[in-house]
Short mmCIF file of C-alpha atoms and ligand atoms in Angstrom, two decimals:
data_model
loop_
_atom_site.label_atom_id
_atom_site.label_comp_id
_atom_site.label_asym_id
_atom_site.label_seq_id
_atom_site.Cartn_x
_atom_site.Cartn_y
_atom_site.Cartn_z
CA MET T 1 24.26 19.58 19.03
CA LYS T 2 21.02 19.62 17.05
CA LEU T 3 21.46 18.40 13.56
CA ILE T 4 18.98 17.41 10.74
CA MET T 5 20.42 14.86 8.12
CA PHE T 6 19.09 15.90 4.79
CA GLY T 7 18.80 14.15 1.43
CA ALA T 8 16.71 11.86 -0.94
CA PRO T 9 15.56 8.55 0.29
CA GLY T 10 18.28 6.17 0.17
CA ALA T 11 21.06 8.70 0.11
CA GLY T 12 22.63 7.36 3.30
CA LYS T 13 21.08 9.66 5.95
CA GLY T 14 20.34 6.85 8.31
CA THR T 15 23.83 5.22 8.11
CA GLN T 16 25.45 8.63 8.69
CA ALA T 17 23.24 9.50 11.36
CA ALA T 18 24.05 6.30 13.25
CA ILE T 19 27.85 6.94 13.00
CA LEU T 20 27.35 10.47 14.25
CA SER T 21 25.01 9.34 17.02
CA GLN T 22 27.73 7.28 18.41
CA ARG T 23 30.56 9.84 18.03
CA LEU T 24 28.45 12.64 19.53
CA GLY T 25 26.39 10.77 22.07
CA ILE T 26 23.15 11.81 21.10
CA PRO T 27 20.27 9.91 19.86
CA THR T 28 18.93 9.75 16.12
CA ILE T 29 15.32 10.34 15.73
CA SER T 30 13.99 8.64 12.44
CA THR T 31 10.56 9.19 11.77
CA GLY T 32 10.53 6.38 9.39
CA ASN T 33 11.59 4.11 12.15
CA ILE T 34 9.08 5.38 14.61
CA LEU T 35 6.21 5.00 11.71
CA ARG T 36 7.43 1.59 10.91
CA ALA T 37 7.29 0.55 14.67
CA ALA T 38 3.80 2.05 14.91
CA VAL T 39 2.58 -0.10 11.83
CA LYS T 40 4.00 -3.25 13.24
CA ASN T 41 2.28 -2.59 16.60
CA GLY T 42 -0.96 -1.66 14.92
CA THR T 43 -1.29 1.70 17.02
CA PRO T 44 -3.77 4.41 15.80
CA VAL T 45 -0.67 6.38 14.17
CA GLY T 46 0.46 3.08 12.56
CA LEU T 47 -3.15 2.40 11.22
CA GLN T 48 -3.05 6.14 9.69
CA ALA T 49 0.47 5.86 8.32
CA ARG T 50 0.36 2.39 6.58
CA SER T 51 -1.37 3.01 3.38
CA TYR T 52 0.80 6.36 2.61
CA MET T 53 3.89 4.29 3.44
CA ASP T 54 3.24 1.45 1.30
CA ALA T 55 2.61 3.69 -1.43
CA GLY T 56 5.67 5.69 -0.88
CA LYS T 57 3.82 8.80 -0.24
CA LEU T 58 4.30 11.18 2.73
CA VAL T 59 2.29 10.68 5.89
CA PRO T 60 0.33 13.94 6.53
CA ASP T 61 2.26 16.63 8.42
CA GLN T 62 -0.03 16.79 11.45
CA VAL T 63 0.63 13.02 12.14
CA ILE T 64 4.58 13.65 11.72
CA ILE T 65 4.44 16.94 13.75
CA GLY T 66 2.69 14.96 16.68
CA ILE T 67 5.28 12.17 16.69
CA ILE T 68 8.26 14.33 16.69
CA ALA T 69 7.03 17.04 19.34
CA GLU T 70 6.38 13.99 21.67
CA ARG T 71 9.81 12.43 20.78
CA LEU T 72 11.98 15.50 21.22
CA ALA T 73 10.20 16.20 24.65
CA GLU T 74 11.99 12.88 26.06
CA ALA T 75 14.81 13.19 28.35
CA ASP T 76 17.47 11.55 26.20
CA CYS T 77 16.86 14.54 23.60
CA GLN T 78 17.92 17.03 26.11
CA ARG T 79 21.67 17.25 25.11
CA GLY T 80 21.02 17.23 21.30
CA TYR T 81 19.81 14.87 18.65
CA ILE T 82 20.13 14.10 15.07
CA LEU T 83 16.91 14.00 12.89
CA ASP T 84 16.74 11.49 10.02
CA GLY T 85 13.95 11.80 7.50
CA VAL T 86 12.21 14.78 8.97
CA PRO T 87 11.52 17.61 8.22
CA ARG T 88 10.24 16.47 4.74
CA THR T 89 7.98 19.43 3.80
CA ILE T 90 7.95 23.30 4.38
CA GLY T 91 5.04 22.74 6.64
CA GLN T 92 7.02 20.46 8.92
CA ALA T 93 9.79 22.72 9.16
CA GLU T 94 7.74 25.87 9.70
CA ALA T 95 5.92 23.61 12.51
CA LEU T 96 9.35 23.02 14.29
CA GLU T 97 10.15 26.65 14.17
CA GLN T 98 6.87 27.54 15.79
CA ALA T 99 7.51 24.93 18.43
CA LYS T 100 10.69 26.71 19.12
CA ILE T 101 12.94 23.91 18.04
CA GLN T 102 16.04 25.20 16.58
CA PHE T 103 18.92 23.38 14.75
CA ASP T 104 22.79 24.07 14.49
CA CYS T 105 23.13 22.63 11.17
CA VAL T 106 21.32 20.81 8.30
CA VAL T 107 23.66 18.32 6.55
CA ASP T 108 22.53 17.81 2.95
CA ILE T 109 23.84 14.49 1.46
CA GLU T 110 23.63 14.74 -2.19
CA VAL T 111 23.34 11.49 -4.41
CA PRO T 112 22.12 11.39 -8.02
CA ASP T 113 18.96 9.63 -8.64
CA GLN T 114 20.38 6.71 -10.75
CA GLU T 115 22.60 5.95 -7.68
CA ILE T 116 19.60 5.88 -5.26
CA LEU T 117 17.67 3.73 -7.50
CA HIS T 118 20.46 1.38 -7.66
CA ARG T 119 20.84 1.44 -4.01
CA MET T 120 17.10 1.03 -2.92
CA ILE T 121 16.12 -1.59 -5.23
CA GLY T 122 19.15 -3.94 -3.94
CA ARG T 123 18.30 -3.07 -0.40
CA ARG T 124 17.07 -5.89 2.00
CA ALA T 125 15.65 -5.25 5.36
CA CYS T 126 14.93 -7.59 8.36
CA PRO T 127 11.31 -7.39 9.10
CA ILE T 128 11.96 -7.99 12.79
CA CYS T 129 14.97 -6.03 13.94
CA GLY T 130 15.09 -3.40 10.99
CA ALA T 131 18.68 -3.83 10.07
CA THR T 132 19.24 -3.18 6.44
CA TYR T 133 21.48 -4.81 3.78
CA HIS T 134 22.35 -4.42 0.25
CA VAL T 135 22.73 -7.57 -2.15
CA GLU T 136 25.81 -6.14 -3.64
CA ALA T 137 27.32 -3.34 -1.45
CA ALA T 138 26.54 -4.77 2.11
CA PRO T 139 25.33 -8.46 1.81
CA PRO T 140 24.52 -10.41 4.90
CA LYS T 141 26.95 -13.11 5.89
CA VAL T 142 24.24 -15.83 4.89
CA GLU T 143 22.57 -14.78 1.69
CA GLY T 144 18.83 -13.68 2.51
CA LYS T 145 19.18 -14.03 6.50
CA CYS T 146 19.83 -11.31 8.92
CA ASP T 147 23.16 -11.30 10.69
CA HIS T 148 21.76 -10.18 13.88
CA CYS T 149 18.51 -12.38 14.44
CA GLY T 150 18.66 -14.92 11.54
CA ASN T 151 15.33 -13.94 10.03
CA THR T 152 14.58 -13.99 6.40
CA LEU T 153 15.33 -10.65 4.76
CA THR T 154 12.62 -9.03 2.61
CA LEU T 155 12.56 -6.11 0.06
CA ARG T 156 10.55 -3.35 1.68
CA GLU T 157 7.16 -2.49 0.18
CA ASP T 158 8.48 0.98 -0.36
CA ASP T 159 11.74 -0.11 -1.94
CA LYS T 160 9.91 -1.55 -5.11
CA PRO T 161 11.27 0.07 -8.21
CA GLU T 162 8.00 1.81 -9.04
CA THR T 163 7.53 3.06 -5.54
CA VAL T 164 11.25 4.37 -5.57
CA ILE T 165 10.53 6.37 -8.63
CA SER T 166 7.63 7.94 -6.96
CA ARG T 167 9.41 8.59 -3.71
CA LEU T 168 12.09 10.53 -5.65
CA ALA T 169 9.54 12.73 -7.46
CA ILE T 170 7.97 13.44 -4.19
CA TYR T 171 11.50 14.28 -2.79
CA HIS T 172 12.33 16.64 -5.52
CA ALA T 173 8.83 18.18 -5.43
CA GLN T 174 8.10 18.62 -1.65
CA THR T 175 11.26 17.86 0.37
CA GLU T 176 14.03 19.56 -1.75
CA PRO T 177 12.67 23.10 -1.36
CA LEU T 178 13.82 22.87 2.21
CA LYS T 179 17.28 23.31 0.93
CA GLN T 180 16.40 26.81 0.13
CA PHE T 181 14.54 27.26 3.47
CA TYR T 182 17.67 26.31 5.44
CA THR T 183 19.99 28.11 3.25
CA GLU T 184 18.06 31.24 3.93
CA ARG T 185 18.64 30.44 7.59
CA GLY T 186 22.20 30.16 7.09
CA ILE T 187 22.68 26.39 8.42
CA LEU T 188 22.70 24.22 5.17
CA LYS T 189 25.87 22.32 4.72
CA VAL T 190 26.08 20.43 1.28
CA VAL T 191 28.05 17.33 1.24
CA GLY T 192 28.80 16.39 -2.35
CA PHE T 193 28.37 12.68 -3.71
CA GLN T 194 31.15 10.46 -2.41
CA PRO T 195 32.29 7.19 -3.71
CA THR T 196 32.21 5.31 -0.50
CA LEU T 197 30.34 5.14 2.76
CA GLU T 198 33.61 6.20 4.67
CA ALA T 199 34.37 9.20 2.23
CA THR T 200 30.77 10.28 2.93
CA THR T 201 31.38 10.05 6.88
CA GLN T 202 34.56 12.03 6.25
CA ALA T 203 33.04 14.65 4.23
CA VAL T 204 29.97 14.89 6.86
CA LEU T 205 32.56 15.43 9.84
CA ASP T 206 34.41 18.10 7.61
CA ALA T 207 31.18 19.93 7.03
CA LEU T 208 30.39 19.87 10.81
CA GLY T 209 34.04 20.78 11.47
CA ILE T 210 34.56 17.91 14.04
P1 AMP O 301 12.14 6.42 5.67
O1 AMP O 301 12.42 5.46 6.43
O2 AMP O 301 12.65 7.88 6.33
O3 AMP O 301 12.39 6.58 4.16
O4 AMP O 301 10.39 6.88 5.67
C1 AMP O 301 9.57 5.77 5.30
C2 AMP O 301 8.15 6.22 4.99
O5 AMP O 301 7.76 6.83 6.13
C3 AMP O 301 8.32 7.52 3.88
O6 AMP O 301 8.12 7.05 2.71
C4 AMP O 301 7.04 8.23 4.36
O7 AMP O 301 5.88 7.36 3.91
C5 AMP O 301 6.98 8.02 5.87
N1 AMP O 301 7.68 9.16 6.60
C6 AMP O 301 8.82 9.04 7.20
N2 AMP O 301 9.13 10.33 7.76
C7 AMP O 301 8.27 11.12 7.32
C8 AMP O 301 8.08 12.70 7.17
N3 AMP O 301 8.98 13.39 8.08
N4 AMP O 301 6.99 13.02 6.56
C9 AMP O 301 6.12 12.50 5.89
N5 AMP O 301 6.27 11.05 5.74
C10 AMP O 301 7.31 10.36 6.29
#
Protein backbone atom coordinates (compact mmCIF):
# COMPACT_ATOMS: atom_id res chain seq x y z
CA MET A 1 0.00 0.00 0.00
CA LYS A 2 1.43 3.35 -1.07
CA LEU A 3 -0.33 6.26 0.59
CA ILE A 4 -0.10 10.01 0.89
CA MET A 5 -1.45 11.67 4.03
CA PHE A 6 -2.63 15.05 2.85
CA GLY A 7 -3.86 18.14 4.69
CA ALA A 8 -2.91 21.47 6.20
CA PRO A 9 0.02 21.70 8.61
CA GLY A 10 -1.39 20.61 11.97
CA ALA A 11 -4.27 18.61 10.46
CA GLY A 12 -3.04 15.44 12.18
CA LYS A 13 -1.33 13.77 9.23
CA GLY A 14 1.64 12.64 11.33
CA THR A 15 -0.55 11.23 14.11
CA GLN A 16 -2.77 9.30 11.72
CA ALA A 17 0.23 8.15 9.68
CA ALA A 18 1.83 6.69 12.83
CA ILE A 19 -1.35 4.71 13.61
CA LEU A 20 -1.65 3.43 10.04
CA SER A 21 2.04 2.62 9.89
CA GLN A 22 1.72 0.27 12.88
CA ARG A 23 -1.45 -1.30 11.55
CA LEU A 24 -0.16 -1.86 8.03
CA GLY A 25 3.46 -2.63 8.93
CA ILE A 26 4.88 -0.05 6.51
CA PRO A 27 7.07 2.98 7.27
CA THR A 28 6.00 6.60 7.43
CA ILE A 29 8.21 8.97 5.51
CA SER A 30 7.95 12.50 6.87
CA THR A 31 9.96 15.12 5.01
CA GLY A 32 9.49 17.47 8.00
CA ASN A 33 11.18 14.92 10.31
CA ILE A 34 13.95 14.19 7.81
CA LEU A 35 14.61 17.93 7.42
CA ARG A 36 14.56 18.59 11.17
CA ALA A 37 17.12 15.80 11.68
CA ALA A 38 19.27 17.28 8.90
CA VAL A 39 19.12 20.73 10.54
CA LYS A 40 20.03 19.25 13.93
CA ASN A 41 22.98 17.36 12.43
CA GLY A 42 24.14 20.38 10.43
CA THR A 43 24.24 18.45 7.13
CA PRO A 44 24.39 20.38 3.80
CA VAL A 45 20.65 19.75 3.29
CA GLY A 46 19.97 20.99 6.83
CA LEU A 47 21.97 24.17 6.25
CA GLN A 48 20.01 24.81 3.05
CA ALA A 49 16.62 24.08 4.64
CA ARG A 50 16.86 25.83 7.98
CA SER A 51 15.96 29.42 7.07
CA TYR A 52 12.94 28.28 5.02
CA MET A 53 11.70 26.09 7.86
CA ASP A 54 12.10 28.70 10.58
CA ALA A 55 10.15 31.18 8.44
CA GLY A 56 7.40 28.61 7.77
CA LYS A 57 8.19 28.66 4.04
CA LEU A 58 8.47 25.66 1.76
CA VAL A 59 11.93 24.23 1.17
CA PRO A 60 12.73 24.32 -2.60
CA ASP A 61 11.36 21.41 -4.63
CA GLN A 62 14.80 20.16 -5.78
CA VAL A 63 15.88 19.62 -2.18
CA ILE A 64 12.69 17.71 -1.33
CA ILE A 65 12.76 15.61 -4.48
CA GLY A 66 16.34 14.56 -3.73
CA ILE A 67 15.49 13.59 -0.16
CA ILE A 68 12.40 11.61 -1.05
CA ALA A 69 13.88 9.74 -4.01
CA GLU A 70 16.76 8.60 -1.82
CA ARG A 71 14.49 7.56 1.07
CA LEU A 72 11.97 5.64 -1.08
CA ALA A 73 14.80 3.61 -2.60
CA GLU A 74 15.64 2.09 0.81
CA ALA A 75 14.80 -1.54 1.53
CA ASP A 76 12.04 -0.91 4.10
CA CYS A 77 9.98 0.95 1.48
CA GLN A 78 9.70 -1.94 -0.94
CA ARG A 79 6.39 -3.20 0.56
CA GLY A 80 4.80 0.23 0.69
CA TYR A 81 4.92 3.45 2.66
CA ILE A 82 2.96 6.40 3.94
CA LEU A 83 4.11 9.85 2.90
CA ASP A 84 3.51 12.58 5.49
CA GLY A 85 4.01 16.19 4.41
CA VAL A 86 5.03 15.45 0.85
CA PRO A 87 4.23 16.23 -1.95
CA ARG A 88 3.42 19.82 -1.04
CA THR A 89 3.53 21.42 -4.50
CA ILE A 90 2.40 20.44 -7.99
CA GLY A 91 6.11 20.40 -8.93
CA GLN A 92 6.85 17.75 -6.29
CA ALA A 93 3.86 15.62 -7.36
CA GLU A 94 4.93 15.81 -11.00
CA ALA A 95 8.50 14.86 -10.08
CA LEU A 96 7.20 11.78 -8.23
CA GLU A 97 5.17 10.79 -11.30
CA GLN A 98 8.18 11.29 -13.54
CA ALA A 99 10.17 8.99 -11.25
CA LYS A 100 7.36 6.40 -11.77
CA ILE A 101 6.36 6.59 -8.12
CA GLN A 102 2.63 5.88 -7.96
CA PHE A 103 0.12 5.88 -5.14
CA ASP A 104 -2.93 3.82 -4.24
CA CYS A 105 -4.60 6.54 -2.27
CA VAL A 106 -4.29 10.15 -1.09
CA VAL A 107 -6.08 10.63 2.25
CA ASP A 108 -7.13 14.26 2.61
CA ILE A 109 -7.78 15.18 6.27
CA GLU A 110 -9.92 18.32 6.26
CA VAL A 111 -9.58 20.63 9.28
CA PRO A 112 -10.79 24.27 9.48
CA ASP A 113 -8.09 26.95 9.76
CA GLN A 114 -9.37 28.13 13.18
CA GLU A 115 -8.90 24.65 14.62
CA ILE A 116 -5.40 24.40 13.09
CA LEU A 117 -4.40 27.69 14.72
CA HIS A 118 -5.65 26.51 18.10
CA ARG A 119 -3.79 23.20 17.77
CA MET A 120 -0.46 24.51 16.57
CA ILE A 121 -0.15 27.41 18.96
CA GLY A 122 -0.69 24.97 21.87
CA ARG A 123 1.72 22.41 20.47
CA ARG A 124 4.93 21.65 22.35
CA ALA A 125 7.73 19.47 21.04
CA CYS A 126 10.70 17.71 22.55
CA PRO A 127 13.82 19.12 20.84
CA ILE A 128 15.66 15.86 21.58
CA CYS A 129 13.33 12.98 20.60
CA GLY A 130 10.75 14.89 18.51
CA ALA A 131 7.70 13.75 20.56
CA THR A 132 4.84 16.26 20.38
CA TYR A 133 2.24 17.31 22.94
CA HIS A 134 -0.58 19.84 23.26
CA VAL A 135 -0.93 22.00 26.36
CA GLU A 136 -4.68 21.20 26.56
CA ALA A 137 -5.47 18.22 24.35
CA ALA A 138 -2.43 16.00 25.01
CA PRO A 139 -0.38 17.39 27.90
CA PRO A 140 2.77 15.62 29.10
CA LYS A 141 2.59 13.86 32.48
CA VAL A 142 4.86 16.53 34.04
CA GLU A 143 4.21 20.07 32.79
CA GLY A 144 6.82 21.20 30.29
CA LYS A 145 8.78 17.92 30.32
CA CYS A 146 8.95 15.15 27.71
CA ASP A 147 7.32 11.85 28.87
CA HIS A 148 9.94 9.84 26.96
CA CYS A 149 13.24 11.52 27.75
CA GLY A 150 12.48 14.17 30.41
CA ASN A 151 13.81 17.08 28.33
CA THR A 152 12.23 20.53 28.46
CA LEU A 153 9.53 20.94 25.81
CA THR A 154 9.65 23.92 23.47
CA LEU A 155 7.37 25.78 21.05
CA ARG A 156 8.78 24.99 17.62
CA GLU A 157 9.93 28.11 15.76
CA ASP A 158 7.45 27.26 12.98
CA ASP A 159 4.53 26.85 15.44
CA LYS A 160 4.64 30.53 16.48
CA PRO A 161 1.30 32.25 15.71
CA GLU A 162 2.57 34.55 12.94
CA THR A 163 4.39 31.64 11.31
CA VAL A 164 1.33 29.37 11.52
CA ILE A 165 -0.77 32.02 9.75
CA SER A 166 1.82 32.25 6.99
CA ARG A 167 2.09 28.43 6.72
CA LEU A 168 -1.69 28.20 6.30
CA ALA A 169 -1.61 30.82 3.54
CA ILE A 170 1.15 28.85 1.78
CA TYR A 171 -0.85 25.64 2.20
CA HIS A 172 -3.92 27.17 0.55
CA ALA A 173 -1.92 28.74 -2.29
CA GLN A 174 0.63 26.02 -3.11
CA THR A 175 -0.43 22.70 -1.59
CA GLU A 176 -4.22 22.69 -1.79
CA PRO A 177 -4.19 22.61 -5.64
CA LEU A 178 -2.91 19.03 -5.25
CA LYS A 179 -6.46 18.00 -4.31
CA GLN A 180 -7.51 18.71 -7.88
CA PHE A 181 -4.36 17.00 -9.21
CA TYR A 182 -5.14 13.74 -7.35
CA THR A 183 -8.90 13.98 -7.93
CA GLU A 184 -8.10 13.92 -11.64
CA ARG A 185 -6.12 10.71 -11.04
CA GLY A 186 -9.09 9.21 -9.17
CA ILE A 187 -7.23 8.53 -5.92
CA LEU A 188 -8.23 11.38 -3.57
CA LYS A 189 -10.31 10.31 -0.53
CA VAL A 190 -11.65 13.14 1.61
CA VAL A 191 -11.94 12.66 5.38
CA GLY A 192 -14.23 15.39 6.77
CA PHE A 193 -13.39 17.16 10.03
CA GLN A 194 -13.95 14.90 13.06
CA PRO A 195 -14.28 15.95 16.71
CA THR A 196 -11.66 13.53 18.08
CA LEU A 197 -8.44 11.81 17.12
CA GLU A 198 -10.15 8.40 17.39
CA ALA A 199 -13.03 9.47 15.14
CA THR A 200 -10.50 10.73 12.60
CA THR A 201 -8.69 7.37 12.67
CA GLN A 202 -11.97 5.55 12.06
CA ALA A 203 -12.82 7.90 9.19
CA VAL A 204 -9.36 7.33 7.67
CA LEU A 205 -9.77 3.54 7.93
CA ASP A 206 -13.24 3.81 6.36
CA ALA A 207 -11.83 5.92 3.53
CA LEU A 208 -9.21 3.24 2.88
CA GLY A 209 -11.75 0.42 3.21
CA ILE A 210 -9.74 -1.35 5.94
P1 LIG B 1 6.13 19.56 8.66
O1 LIG B 1 6.71 18.92 9.87
O2 LIG B 1 5.66 18.55 7.64
O3 LIG B 1 5.07 20.57 8.97
O4 LIG B 1 7.32 20.34 7.93
C1 LIG B 1 8.03 21.37 8.60
C2 LIG B 1 8.69 22.30 7.58
O5 LIG B 1 9.60 21.55 6.75
C3 LIG B 1 7.74 22.96 6.59
O6 LIG B 1 7.15 24.14 7.10
C4 LIG B 1 8.66 23.24 5.42
O7 LIG B 1 9.51 24.36 5.70
C5 LIG B 1 9.54 22.00 5.41
N1 LIG B 1 8.96 20.92 4.57
C6 LIG B 1 8.57 19.68 4.97
N2 LIG B 1 8.12 18.95 3.95
C7 LIG B 1 8.22 19.75 2.86
C8 LIG B 1 7.88 19.60 1.49
N3 LIG B 1 7.36 18.46 1.00
N4 LIG B 1 8.12 20.64 0.65
C9 LIG B 1 8.65 21.79 1.09
N5 LIG B 1 8.98 22.02 2.36
C10 LIG B 1 8.76 21.01 3.25
